[in-house]
Amino acid sequence: MKRRKFIATSSLATAGAITMPYILPSGLLSMTTTPPLSEYVVFVLFAGGVRQQESVLQRYLAEGQNENVEGNIMYNLLTGAPPNDKIAYGQDDTANNIIGGIPIDPILQTPLDQIGTLFPEMRVSKGGAGHFNGLSTGVSGNYYVTQGLRSRPASPTIFEYLRKHAGFKATDCWFVSVGITGSRPLLNYSAHEAYGRMYGGNFIAPTTTFGEPGMAHFMNFKNYHPDTEWEMILEMREFLNQNFQQQGLEIAHLYNEVDEEIKIKEFVRNTFLKVNAGNVTLPPVNDNGDLKTIGYAVEVLNWFKPKLMVVDMTNIDVCHGDYTAYLKNLHRADHGVGFLWREIQRIPEMAGRTTMIVMPEHGRDLEHNPIQDDNDWYAYDHSGNNENTRRIFSLMAGPGIDGNLRVGSVDNPVGDSADIVPTIADLFGVKQLITSQGLLDPAARSLFDRI
Amino acid sequence: MNMQTSGSPILRMLSIPAILCVMMLSSCAEEYYVYGVDDVEITPVNSTKDKPKTHAQYISILYANMFQKAIGPNQMLQALNAIESIGDKQVAYDMLVSKYMNDPEVKIPTVESMRADPETFVRETYKRFLVRQPTEAELQWMINYIDSRPAVTPELIFFSFATSNEHAHY
């Protein structure tokens, strides 16, 4: 791993890691910090429930539908030839009336597994195979075996760790969500009493914000002059809030500074202009919610240059009732990640300084359910007692991360879904600070430590 | 020499009024009361507002305050979704209120009426948004603010009230 080489070949850095305090950009000084490996991290929750068979194993229809067709439909992430028969995962071939018959062109010339490290067999080691459990584990590094929907994670999220212990600003941390259903809007901060809203990350579900609801209730919101009108509003509001302050009650804000709040509003205003002008930076193919969300995530990256952005997807979950649509959305999720990586390299501040991590929140069953689609292919659920749902992969690429490295195998799984939080902390040089809080799953480790 | 007086009719006659006088005097004796003060917890006028409004409550009350009519169910659902889609609710509320301020149907007093009678305007604004009368200190502060800032408008004051912490609680 280059990170190890990096530290080993730098005596100063080595000394810093062992004995000398490292000063974080926030000014925070601690003996438990190390030089950051990456300035920015983008974590893609490749969510919706992905079977290993159709993703890293590249089996296409061979294991899912008992048809002898294999191939790689995620060729932006993975190296491998695509299927050569029964193509149903692409765009619809309307001329020949073939659903999904035209594969989407690759965006990346070099698949990410060649410039990054792949953990092809990780495990969701605890909890059920629900989306919320998986997403929560992804952002908190802990498992929730009893929590239901519409509740916040019980232990701190990576956003809270970074804001509280590494001095990140609120707008340094973003959760860009594919929607507002389930617990998604609650994943930007936890219910932990020592953390919570004060250290939360910013959240946006852009297809809602910039869709019909936002157009009806946000678009063209009035722009008050910051030096005159807005200043008076703040003065009067401060007076009113002071008279209510003894209650300790407040609107559920995230402690964005005033200039950050203004920046968020300007982002919303500016993005509405782009939406209306058709100028949002969307992937070449953007025919589902995941890909539109990825496009808006690029807008967030361009506007805020956040140190950490988590973006999630969901369309793959259509697999409960439509296997063909599952293949199409899996192919599109890969398209979205390839697009995201390419766009990151086009942002001068982030190019070459950003690590991207991709991980599904859980897998899907080994055995299909009785539902068949138009191709007579069977659908797959994600059940709690099915070991196949515990099989996931992770891929990370960025500065200092070895390319063409595979760690683990079916017979030797390496990595856990709770590992991403300590891995991100490791990338920012604050792993010890965060692990020492004792709130991660006991088995969670930085993926760098598993190599 | 012993004098026998008890049997004297004159003395007996004098002793009766004397006893009555003593009784009367004693009946007029002043009673003393000690007054104490019970401990009373003094709380702000808004101290009973300790429950956050749900987003639906906030939106419906806000809409009624701004437009003087009830929000429709479809509008409510969309507004809820819009609010839900933004993590920082202060930012979300700010955008929602300022969007409503751009609506031609919003009901806001004129600048002239506010300046003609600032006290009534302030009292009405407190009643409209915070469902209470201002304290004397609040009233004076707001009147002074209006008097000292020619550029302040009812819209800006409404915005401040609508996005204040107290307005988000009940």
Coordinates of C-alpha atoms in Angstrom, one line a residue:
Chain A
M1 CA 0.0 0.0 0.0
K2 CA 1.4 3.3 -0.9
R3 CA 0.2 4.8 2.3
R4 CA 2.6 2.6 4.1
K5 CA 5.4 3.4 1.7
F6 CA 4.5 7.1 2.0
I7 CA 4.9 7.0 5.8
A8 CA 7.9 4.7 5.7
T9 CA 9.8 6.8 3.3
S10 CA 9.2 10.0 5.1
S11 CA 11.1 10.2 8.3
L12 CA 9.4 13.4 9.2
A13 CA 6.0 12.0 8.7
T14 CA 7.0 8.8 10.6
A15 CA 8.2 10.9 13.5
G16 CA 5.0 12.9 13.3
A17 CA 2.9 9.8 13.3
I18 CA 4.6 8.3 16.3
T19 CA 5.8 11.1 18.5
M20 CA 5.0 14.6 17.2
P21 CA 1.7 16.2 17.2
Y22 CA 0.3 17.1 13.8
I23 CA -1.6 20.3 13.3
L24 CA -4.8 19.8 11.4
P25 CA -6.0 22.5 9.0
S26 CA -8.6 23.4 11.6
G27 CA -5.7 24.3 14.0
L28 CA -6.5 21.3 16.1
L29 CA -3.3 19.9 17.7
S30 CA -3.2 16.4 18.9
M31 CA -0.7 13.7 19.6
T32 CA -3.2 11.3 18.1
T33 CA -3.3 12.8 14.6
T34 CA -1.2 11.7 11.6
P35 CA -0.6 13.4 8.3
P36 CA -3.8 13.1 6.2
L37 CA -3.5 10.9 3.1
S38 CA -6.4 12.7 1.4
E39 CA -7.8 16.2 1.5
Y40 CA -11.2 15.1 0.3
V41 CA -13.2 11.9 0.6
V42 CA -16.3 11.0 -1.4
F43 CA -18.1 7.9 -0.1
V44 CA -20.6 6.4 -2.4
L45 CA -23.1 4.1 -0.7
F46 CA -23.7 2.0 -3.8
A47 CA -27.1 1.3 -2.2
G48 CA -30.2 -0.7 -2.9
G49 CA -28.8 -4.2 -2.2
V50 CA -26.3 -5.6 -4.7
R51 CA -25.6 -9.2 -5.2
Q52 CA -22.0 -10.2 -5.5
Q53 CA -23.0 -12.5 -8.4
E54 CA -23.9 -9.7 -10.8
S55 CA -21.3 -7.2 -9.5
V56 CA -17.8 -8.3 -8.6
L57 CA -18.2 -11.9 -9.7
Q58 CA -19.4 -10.7 -13.1
R59 CA -21.7 -13.6 -13.6
Y60 CA -24.5 -11.6 -15.2
L61 CA -27.3 -14.2 -15.8
A62 CA -25.2 -17.3 -15.1
E63 CA -26.0 -17.6 -11.4
G64 CA -29.1 -15.4 -11.1
Q65 CA -31.2 -16.9 -13.9
N66 CA -29.6 -20.1 -14.9
E67 CA -28.7 -18.8 -18.3
N68 CA -25.2 -19.4 -19.5
V69 CA -24.2 -15.8 -20.0
E70 CA -21.5 -14.2 -18.0
G71 CA -19.9 -10.7 -18.1
N72 CA -19.1 -7.4 -16.5
I73 CA -21.9 -4.8 -16.5
M74 CA -19.9 -2.5 -14.2
Y75 CA -17.0 -1.6 -16.4
N76 CA -16.3 1.8 -14.9
L77 CA -15.5 0.2 -11.6
L78 CA -14.3 -3.3 -12.6
T79 CA -12.0 -4.8 -15.1
G80 CA -13.7 -7.4 -17.2
A81 CA -15.4 -8.0 -20.6
P82 CA -19.1 -7.3 -20.8
P83 CA -21.7 -10.0 -21.7
N84 CA -22.0 -10.8 -25.3
D85 CA -25.5 -12.1 -25.3
K86 CA -28.9 -11.3 -23.9
I87 CA -28.0 -7.7 -23.4
A88 CA -30.8 -6.2 -21.3
Y89 CA -29.0 -3.8 -18.9
G90 CA -28.4 -0.8 -21.2
Q91 CA -30.6 1.8 -22.8
D92 CA -33.7 0.7 -24.6
D93 CA -33.3 0.0 -28.3
T94 CA -36.5 1.5 -29.4
A95 CA -35.7 1.0 -33.1
N96 CA -35.6 -2.8 -32.6
N97 CA -37.9 -2.9 -29.6
I98 CA -35.3 -4.4 -27.3
I99 CA -35.5 -3.4 -23.7
G100 CA -32.0 -2.4 -22.4
G101 CA -30.4 -3.5 -25.6
I102 CA -27.8 -0.7 -25.9
P103 CA -25.1 -0.8 -23.2
I104 CA -24.0 2.6 -21.9
D105 CA -20.5 3.6 -23.1
P106 CA -17.9 3.5 -20.4
I107 CA -16.9 6.9 -19.0
L108 CA -13.6 6.0 -17.6
Q109 CA -10.9 4.7 -19.9
T110 CA -9.3 2.9 -17.0
P111 CA -11.6 1.1 -14.6
L112 CA -11.4 2.2 -11.0
D113 CA -10.1 -1.2 -9.8
Q114 CA -7.0 -0.7 -11.8
I115 CA -6.2 2.6 -10.1
G116 CA -7.5 1.6 -6.7
T117 CA -7.8 -1.3 -4.3
L118 CA -10.7 -3.7 -4.4
F119 CA -12.0 -5.6 -1.4
P120 CA -14.1 -8.1 -3.3
E121 CA -15.5 -10.0 -0.3
M122 CA -16.4 -7.9 2.7
R123 CA -19.1 -8.8 5.1
V124 CA -22.0 -7.2 6.8
S125 CA -21.2 -9.0 10.0
K126 CA -24.1 -8.0 12.2
G127 CA -27.7 -6.8 12.1
G128 CA -30.4 -7.4 9.6
A129 CA -30.2 -6.9 5.9
G130 CA -32.3 -3.7 5.8
H131 CA -31.4 -0.6 4.0
F132 CA -31.4 1.6 7.1
N133 CA -29.2 -0.8 9.0
G134 CA -26.7 -0.9 6.1
L135 CA -26.7 2.9 5.5
S136 CA -26.4 3.6 9.2
T137 CA -23.5 1.2 9.5
G138 CA -21.9 2.9 6.5
V139 CA -22.0 6.3 8.1
S140 CA -21.5 5.4 11.7
G141 CA -19.2 2.4 11.8
N142 CA -21.6 0.6 14.1
Y143 CA -24.5 -1.8 13.8
Y144 CA -28.1 -1.4 14.8
V145 CA -29.9 -4.6 15.3
T146 CA -33.0 -3.3 17.0
Q147 CA -33.6 0.1 15.6
G148 CA -36.5 0.7 13.3
L149 CA -37.2 3.1 10.5
R150 CA -37.4 6.9 11.1
S151 CA -34.9 7.0 13.8
R152 CA -31.4 8.4 13.9
P153 CA -28.3 6.2 14.3
A154 CA -27.6 5.6 18.0
S155 CA -23.9 6.2 17.7
P156 CA -22.1 9.1 16.1
T157 CA -21.8 9.5 12.4
I158 CA -18.5 10.2 10.6
F159 CA -19.8 13.8 10.1
E160 CA -20.1 14.3 13.9
Y161 CA -16.7 12.7 14.5
L162 CA -15.0 15.0 12.0
R163 CA -16.8 18.1 13.1
K164 CA -16.3 17.5 16.8
H165 CA -12.8 16.1 16.8
A166 CA -11.2 17.4 13.6
G167 CA -12.7 20.8 13.5
F168 CA -14.5 20.4 10.2
K169 CA -17.1 23.0 9.4
A170 CA -20.7 22.0 8.7
T171 CA -20.4 22.7 5.0
D172 CA -17.3 20.5 4.9
C173 CA -19.6 17.6 5.5
W174 CA -22.5 16.7 3.1
F175 CA -24.9 13.8 2.9
V176 CA -26.4 13.9 -0.6
S177 CA -29.3 11.5 -0.6
V178 CA -31.3 10.0 -3.3
G179 CA -34.5 10.8 -1.4
I180 CA -36.3 11.5 1.8
T181 CA -37.9 8.1 2.4
G182 CA -37.2 5.9 5.4
S183 CA -34.4 7.1 7.6
R184 CA -32.4 8.8 4.9
P185 CA -32.9 12.4 6.1
L186 CA -31.8 11.2 9.6
L187 CA -28.4 9.9 8.7
N188 CA -26.6 13.2 8.9
Y189 CA -26.3 13.1 12.6
S190 CA -27.0 10.7 15.4
A191 CA -29.0 10.6 18.6
H192 CA -25.9 10.2 20.7
E193 CA -26.0 12.7 23.6
A194 CA -22.4 13.7 23.3
Y195 CA -22.7 14.5 19.5
G196 CA -25.9 15.1 17.6
R197 CA -27.2 18.1 15.7
M198 CA -24.5 20.5 16.8
Y199 CA -21.9 18.4 14.9
G200 CA -24.2 17.1 12.1
G201 CA -23.4 17.1 8.4
N202 CA -25.4 19.1 5.9
F203 CA -28.1 17.0 4.2
I204 CA -29.8 17.5 0.9
A205 CA -32.1 15.3 -1.2
P206 CA -31.6 17.2 -4.4
T207 CA -34.3 15.5 -6.5
T208 CA -36.8 16.7 -3.9
T209 CA -35.2 20.1 -3.3
F210 CA -35.0 20.8 -7.0
G211 CA -38.0 18.7 -8.0
E212 CA -41.7 19.6 -7.7
P213 CA -41.7 20.2 -3.9
G214 CA -38.8 22.6 -4.0
M215 CA -40.0 24.3 -7.1
A216 CA -43.3 25.0 -5.3
H217 CA -41.9 26.1 -2.0
F218 CA -38.3 27.2 -2.5
M219 CA -37.7 28.3 -6.1
N220 CA -37.4 32.0 -6.6
F221 CA -37.3 32.6 -2.9
K222 CA -36.7 36.2 -2.1
N223 CA -33.1 37.4 -2.1
Y224 CA -32.6 39.9 0.8
H225 CA -29.7 42.2 0.6
P226 CA -27.1 40.8 2.9
D227 CA -25.8 44.1 4.2
T228 CA -29.1 45.8 4.8
E229 CA -32.2 43.7 4.8
W230 CA -30.6 40.5 6.0
E231 CA -28.7 42.2 8.7
M232 CA -31.8 43.7 10.1
I233 CA -33.6 40.3 10.0
L234 CA -30.7 38.8 11.9
E235 CA -30.7 41.6 14.5
M236 CA -34.4 41.3 15.1
R237 CA -34.3 37.5 15.1
E238 CA -31.4 37.5 17.5
F239 CA -33.5 39.7 19.8
L240 CA -36.5 37.4 19.6
N241 CA -34.3 34.3 20.1
Q242 CA -32.6 35.9 23.1
N243 CA -35.9 36.3 24.8
F244 CA -36.6 32.6 24.2
Q245 CA -33.0 31.4 24.9
Q246 CA -33.6 30.3 28.4
Q247 CA -35.7 27.5 27.1
G248 CA -32.7 26.0 25.3
L249 CA -35.0 25.3 22.5
E250 CA -34.3 26.2 18.9
I251 CA -35.1 25.4 15.3
A252 CA -33.2 22.2 14.4
H253 CA -30.4 23.9 12.7
L254 CA -26.9 22.4 12.1
Y255 CA -24.8 25.2 13.5
N256 CA -23.8 26.4 10.0
E257 CA -22.1 29.7 10.4
V258 CA -24.0 32.7 9.0
D259 CA -21.8 32.8 5.9
E260 CA -22.3 29.0 5.4
E261 CA -26.1 29.5 5.6
I262 CA -25.9 32.2 3.0
K263 CA -23.7 29.9 0.9
I264 CA -26.2 27.1 1.0
K265 CA -29.0 29.4 0.0
E266 CA -27.0 30.7 -2.9
F267 CA -26.3 27.2 -3.9
V268 CA -30.0 26.4 -3.9
R269 CA -30.8 29.6 -5.9
N270 CA -28.0 29.0 -8.4
T271 CA -28.9 25.4 -8.9
F272 CA -32.5 26.3 -9.6
L273 CA -31.2 28.6 -12.3
K274 CA -29.3 25.7 -13.7
V275 CA -32.3 23.4 -13.5
N276 CA -34.4 25.8 -15.4
A277 CA -31.7 26.4 -18.0
G278 CA -31.0 22.6 -18.3
N279 CA -27.4 23.2 -17.2
V280 CA -27.1 20.8 -14.3
T281 CA -24.0 18.6 -14.7
L282 CA -25.8 15.3 -15.1
P283 CA -24.2 12.1 -16.3
P284 CA -24.6 11.4 -20.0
V285 CA -27.3 8.9 -19.2
N286 CA -29.6 10.2 -16.4
D287 CA -32.8 8.3 -16.7
N288 CA -33.2 7.3 -13.1
G289 CA -33.1 9.0 -9.7
D290 CA -29.7 7.7 -8.8
L291 CA -28.1 9.3 -11.8
K292 CA -29.8 12.6 -11.2
T293 CA -28.7 12.5 -7.6
I294 CA -25.1 11.9 -8.8
G295 CA -25.4 14.9 -11.0
Y296 CA -26.6 17.1 -8.2
A297 CA -23.8 15.7 -6.0
V298 CA -21.3 17.0 -8.6
E299 CA -23.0 20.4 -8.2
V300 CA -22.5 20.2 -4.4
L301 CA -18.8 19.3 -5.0
N302 CA -18.3 22.2 -7.3
W303 CA -20.0 24.7 -5.0
F304 CA -18.7 23.7 -1.6
K305 CA -15.7 21.5 -2.2
P306 CA -16.6 19.6 0.9
K307 CA -14.0 17.6 2.6
L308 CA -16.4 14.7 3.0
M309 CA -19.4 13.9 0.9
V310 CA -21.5 10.8 1.3
V311 CA -23.9 10.1 -1.6
D312 CA -26.3 7.3 -1.6
M313 CA -28.4 5.4 -4.2
T314 CA -31.4 3.2 -4.2
N315 CA -32.7 2.3 -7.6
I316 CA -31.0 -1.1 -7.6
D317 CA -33.6 -2.2 -5.0
V318 CA -36.1 -2.6 -7.8
C319 CA -34.7 -6.1 -7.8
H320 CA -37.5 -7.1 -5.4
G321 CA -39.8 -7.3 -8.4
D322 CA -37.9 -6.7 -11.6
Y323 CA -34.6 -8.4 -12.3
T324 CA -34.1 -6.7 -15.7
A325 CA -34.6 -3.3 -14.1
Y326 CA -32.1 -4.4 -11.4
L327 CA -29.5 -5.1 -14.1
K328 CA -30.2 -1.8 -15.8
N329 CA -29.9 0.2 -12.5
L330 CA -26.8 -1.7 -11.5
H331 CA -25.2 -0.7 -14.9
R332 CA -26.4 2.9 -14.3
A333 CA -25.0 3.0 -10.8
D334 CA -21.6 2.1 -12.3
H335 CA -22.2 4.8 -14.9
G336 CA -22.9 7.3 -12.1
V337 CA -19.8 6.4 -10.1
G338 CA -17.6 6.6 -13.2
F339 CA -19.1 10.0 -14.0
L340 CA -18.6 11.2 -10.4
W341 CA -14.9 10.2 -10.5
R342 CA -14.4 11.9 -13.8
E343 CA -16.1 15.1 -12.6
I344 CA -14.0 15.1 -9.4
Q345 CA -10.9 15.2 -11.5
R346 CA -12.3 18.2 -13.3
I347 CA -12.5 20.2 -10.1
P348 CA -9.1 21.8 -9.7
E349 CA -9.1 21.9 -5.9
M350 CA -10.2 18.2 -5.7
A351 CA -8.4 16.6 -8.6
G352 CA -5.7 14.2 -7.4
R353 CA -6.5 15.0 -3.8
T354 CA -9.7 13.1 -3.4
T355 CA -10.3 9.5 -2.3
M356 CA -13.4 7.8 -3.4
I357 CA -14.8 4.8 -1.6
V358 CA -17.7 2.7 -3.0
M359 CA -19.6 0.2 -1.0
P360 CA -23.1 -1.4 -1.1
E361 CA -25.0 -1.3 2.1
H362 CA -25.8 -5.0 1.9
G363 CA -26.2 -7.8 -0.6
R364 CA -29.2 -9.8 -1.7
D365 CA -30.5 -13.3 -1.3
L366 CA -28.9 -16.3 -3.1
E367 CA -32.3 -17.7 -3.9
H368 CA -34.8 -15.8 -6.0
N369 CA -38.4 -15.1 -5.1
P370 CA -41.4 -16.2 -7.3
I371 CA -41.7 -12.9 -9.1
Q372 CA -40.8 -12.9 -12.8
D373 CA -40.3 -9.9 -15.1
D374 CA -40.9 -9.5 -18.8
N375 CA -37.8 -11.6 -19.6
D376 CA -39.1 -14.3 -17.3
W377 CA -36.2 -13.6 -15.0
Y378 CA -36.7 -14.0 -11.3
A379 CA -36.4 -11.3 -8.7
Y380 CA -34.4 -11.3 -5.5
D381 CA -35.1 -10.0 -2.1
H382 CA -32.7 -9.3 0.8
S383 CA -33.7 -11.5 3.7
G384 CA -32.2 -11.3 7.2
N385 CA -31.3 -15.0 7.4
N386 CA -29.6 -15.3 4.0
E387 CA -25.8 -15.3 4.1
N388 CA -25.6 -14.0 0.6
T389 CA -27.0 -10.7 1.8
R390 CA -24.0 -10.3 4.1
R391 CA -21.6 -10.4 1.1
I392 CA -20.6 -7.0 -0.2
F393 CA -17.5 -5.4 -1.8
S394 CA -15.7 -2.2 -1.5
L395 CA -13.5 -0.2 -3.8
M396 CA -11.3 2.7 -3.0
A397 CA -9.2 4.9 -5.2
G398 CA -7.3 8.1 -4.6
P399 CA -3.9 9.5 -3.8
G400 CA -1.6 7.0 -2.2
I401 CA -3.8 4.0 -2.7
D402 CA -2.4 1.1 -4.7
G403 CA -4.0 0.3 -8.0
N404 CA -4.7 -3.2 -9.2
L405 CA -4.8 -4.6 -5.7
R406 CA -7.4 -7.1 -4.6
V407 CA -7.6 -7.8 -0.9
G408 CA -9.5 -10.9 0.2
S409 CA -11.5 -13.6 -1.6
V410 CA -14.5 -15.7 -1.3
D411 CA -12.6 -18.1 0.9
N412 CA -10.9 -15.4 2.8
P413 CA -13.2 -12.4 3.2
V414 CA -11.4 -9.2 4.3
G415 CA -13.3 -6.2 5.5
D416 CA -16.5 -5.3 7.3
S417 CA -19.1 -2.8 6.4
A418 CA -18.3 -1.0 9.7
D419 CA -14.8 -0.4 8.4
I420 CA -15.6 2.7 6.3
V421 CA -15.8 5.2 9.1
P422 CA -12.4 4.3 10.6
T423 CA -11.0 4.2 7.0
I424 CA -12.3 7.8 6.3
A425 CA -10.9 8.8 9.7
D426 CA -7.6 7.2 8.7
L427 CA -7.6 9.1 5.4
F428 CA -8.0 12.4 7.3
G429 CA -5.3 11.5 9.8
V430 CA -7.6 11.3 12.8
K431 CA -8.2 7.5 13.1
Q432 CA -6.9 7.4 16.7
L433 CA -8.9 10.4 17.7
I434 CA -12.1 8.7 16.5
T435 CA -11.5 5.1 17.4
S436 CA -10.4 6.2 20.9
Q437 CA -14.0 7.4 21.6
G438 CA -14.9 3.8 21.9
L439 CA -18.2 4.2 19.9
L440 CA -17.4 2.2 16.8
D441 CA -18.3 -1.5 16.4
P442 CA -15.5 -3.4 18.2
A443 CA -14.7 -5.2 15.0
A444 CA -14.4 -2.0 12.9
R445 CA -11.0 -1.3 11.5
S446 CA -9.5 0.9 8.9
L447 CA -9.3 -0.9 5.6
F448 CA -5.6 0.2 5.5
D449 CA -5.0 -1.9 8.6
R450 CA -6.5 -5.0 7.0
I451 CA -4.1 -5.1 4.1
Chain B
M1 CA -57.7 46.8 113.3
N2 CA -59.3 44.9 110.6
M3 CA -61.6 46.6 108.1
Q4 CA -64.2 44.6 106.7
T5 CA -64.8 46.1 103.2
S6 CA -66.1 43.1 101.2
G7 CA -69.4 43.5 102.6
S8 CA -69.6 47.2 101.9
P9 CA -72.4 47.9 99.5
I10 CA -70.6 51.0 98.2
L11 CA -67.5 49.1 97.3
R12 CA -69.5 46.4 95.7
M13 CA -71.2 49.0 93.6
L14 CA -67.8 50.4 92.5
S15 CA -66.2 47.1 91.8
I16 CA -68.8 46.1 89.1
P17 CA -68.0 49.0 86.7
A18 CA -64.3 48.4 87.3
I19 CA -64.5 44.8 86.3
L20 CA -66.5 45.8 83.2
C21 CA -63.9 48.4 82.3
V22 CA -61.1 45.8 82.6
M23 CA -63.1 43.5 80.5
M24 CA -63.8 46.1 77.9
L25 CA -60.2 47.2 77.9
S26 CA -59.0 43.7 77.5
S27 CA -61.5 43.1 74.7
C28 CA -59.9 45.9 72.7
A29 CA -56.4 44.5 72.9
E30 CA -54.7 44.8 69.4
E31 CA -54.0 41.5 67.6
Y32 CA -50.7 41.3 65.7
Y33 CA -50.4 39.5 62.4
V34 CA -47.1 38.5 60.7
Y35 CA -47.3 38.5 57.0
G36 CA -44.9 36.3 54.9
V37 CA -44.1 36.0 51.2
D38 CA -44.3 32.7 49.5
D39 CA -41.6 31.8 47.0
V40 CA -42.9 32.3 43.5
E41 CA -40.9 31.2 40.4
I42 CA -40.9 34.0 37.9
T43 CA -40.8 32.7 34.4
P44 CA -40.8 34.4 31.1
V45 CA -44.0 35.0 29.3
N46 CA -43.1 32.4 26.7
S47 CA -42.0 29.7 29.2
T48 CA -44.8 27.4 28.5
K49 CA -43.7 26.9 24.9
D50 CA -41.6 24.0 25.5
K51 CA -42.6 21.7 22.6
P52 CA -41.2 21.9 19.1
K53 CA -43.8 22.2 16.4
T54 CA -43.7 19.4 13.9
H55 CA -42.8 20.5 10.4
A56 CA -46.5 20.0 9.5
Q57 CA -47.6 22.2 12.4
Y58 CA -45.0 24.8 11.6
I59 CA -46.0 25.0 7.9
S60 CA -49.7 25.1 8.5
I61 CA -49.4 27.8 11.2
L62 CA -46.9 29.8 9.1
Y63 CA -49.1 29.6 6.0
A64 CA -52.1 30.7 8.0
N65 CA -50.1 33.6 9.5
M66 CA -48.8 34.7 6.1
F67 CA -51.9 34.2 3.9
Q68 CA -54.7 34.3 6.5
K69 CA -56.1 31.1 5.1
A70 CA -55.4 27.4 5.5
I71 CA -52.9 25.6 3.4
G72 CA -54.2 22.9 1.0
P73 CA -53.3 19.3 1.5
N74 CA -51.2 19.0 -1.7
Q75 CA -49.4 22.2 -0.9
M76 CA -48.8 20.9 2.6
L77 CA -47.3 17.6 1.4
Q78 CA -45.0 19.4 -1.0
A79 CA -43.9 21.9 1.6
L80 CA -43.2 19.0 4.0
N81 CA -41.1 17.2 1.4
A82 CA -39.2 20.4 0.6
I83 CA -38.4 21.0 4.3
E84 CA -37.4 17.4 4.7
S85 CA -35.0 17.6 1.8
I86 CA -32.8 20.2 3.6
G87 CA -30.8 19.1 6.6
D88 CA -30.5 22.5 8.3
K89 CA -34.0 23.5 9.2
Q90 CA -33.2 27.1 9.8
V91 CA -32.0 27.4 6.2
A92 CA -35.0 25.5 5.0
Y93 CA -37.5 27.7 7.0
D94 CA -35.7 30.8 5.8
M95 CA -36.1 29.7 2.2
L96 CA -39.7 28.7 2.7
V97 CA -40.7 32.0 4.4
S98 CA -38.8 34.1 1.8
K99 CA -40.5 32.2 -1.0
Y100 CA -43.9 33.0 0.6
M101 CA -42.8 36.7 0.9
N102 CA -42.6 36.7 -2.9
D103 CA -46.1 35.5 -3.3
P104 CA -48.5 38.3 -4.2
E105 CA -51.2 36.9 -2.0
V106 CA -49.2 37.3 1.2
K107 CA -50.9 39.5 3.8
I108 CA -48.6 42.0 5.2
P109 CA -49.4 45.5 6.6
T110 CA -48.2 48.5 4.8
V111 CA -45.1 50.4 5.8
E112 CA -47.3 53.5 6.3
S113 CA -49.7 51.7 8.7
M114 CA -46.8 50.4 10.7
R115 CA -45.1 53.8 11.0
A116 CA -48.4 55.5 11.8
D117 CA -48.9 53.3 14.9
P118 CA -45.9 51.2 15.7
E119 CA -47.2 50.0 19.0
T120 CA -50.3 48.5 17.5
F121 CA -48.3 46.9 14.8
V122 CA -45.9 45.4 17.3
R123 CA -48.7 44.1 19.5
E124 CA -50.5 42.6 16.5
T125 CA -47.3 41.0 15.2
Y126 CA -46.6 39.3 18.5
K127 CA -50.2 38.1 18.7
R128 CA -50.1 36.9 15.1
F129 CA -46.9 34.9 15.3
L130 CA -46.2 34.3 19.0
V131 CA -49.8 34.2 20.2
R132 CA -49.1 36.5 23.1
Q133 CA -48.6 40.2 24.0
P134 CA -45.1 41.5 24.1
T135 CA -43.6 42.4 27.5
E136 CA -43.0 46.1 28.1
A137 CA -39.3 45.6 27.3
E138 CA -40.1 43.8 24.1
L139 CA -42.6 46.4 23.0
Q140 CA -40.2 49.2 23.6
W141 CA -37.3 47.5 21.9
M142 CA -39.4 46.8 18.8
I143 CA -40.8 50.3 18.7
N144 CA -37.4 51.8 19.1
Y145 CA -36.1 49.5 16.3
I146 CA -38.8 50.6 14.0
D147 CA -38.3 54.3 14.8
S148 CA -34.5 54.2 14.5
R149 CA -34.4 52.3 11.2
P150 CA -36.2 53.9 8.3
A151 CA -35.5 51.0 6.1
V152 CA -37.1 48.3 8.2
T153 CA -40.4 47.1 6.8
P154 CA -43.2 45.0 8.0
E155 CA -42.0 42.2 5.7
L156 CA -38.6 42.0 7.4
I157 CA -40.2 42.1 10.8
F158 CA -42.6 39.3 9.8
F159 CA -39.7 37.3 8.4
S160 CA -37.8 37.6 11.7
F161 CA -40.8 36.5 13.7
A162 CA -41.7 33.7 11.3
T163 CA -38.2 32.2 11.5
S164 CA -37.6 32.8 15.2
N165 CA -37.2 29.9 17.7
E166 CA -40.3 30.9 19.6
H167 CA -42.5 30.6 16.5
A168 CA -41.2 27.1 16.0
H169 CA -42.4 26.0 19.5
Y170 CA -45.7 25.9 21.3

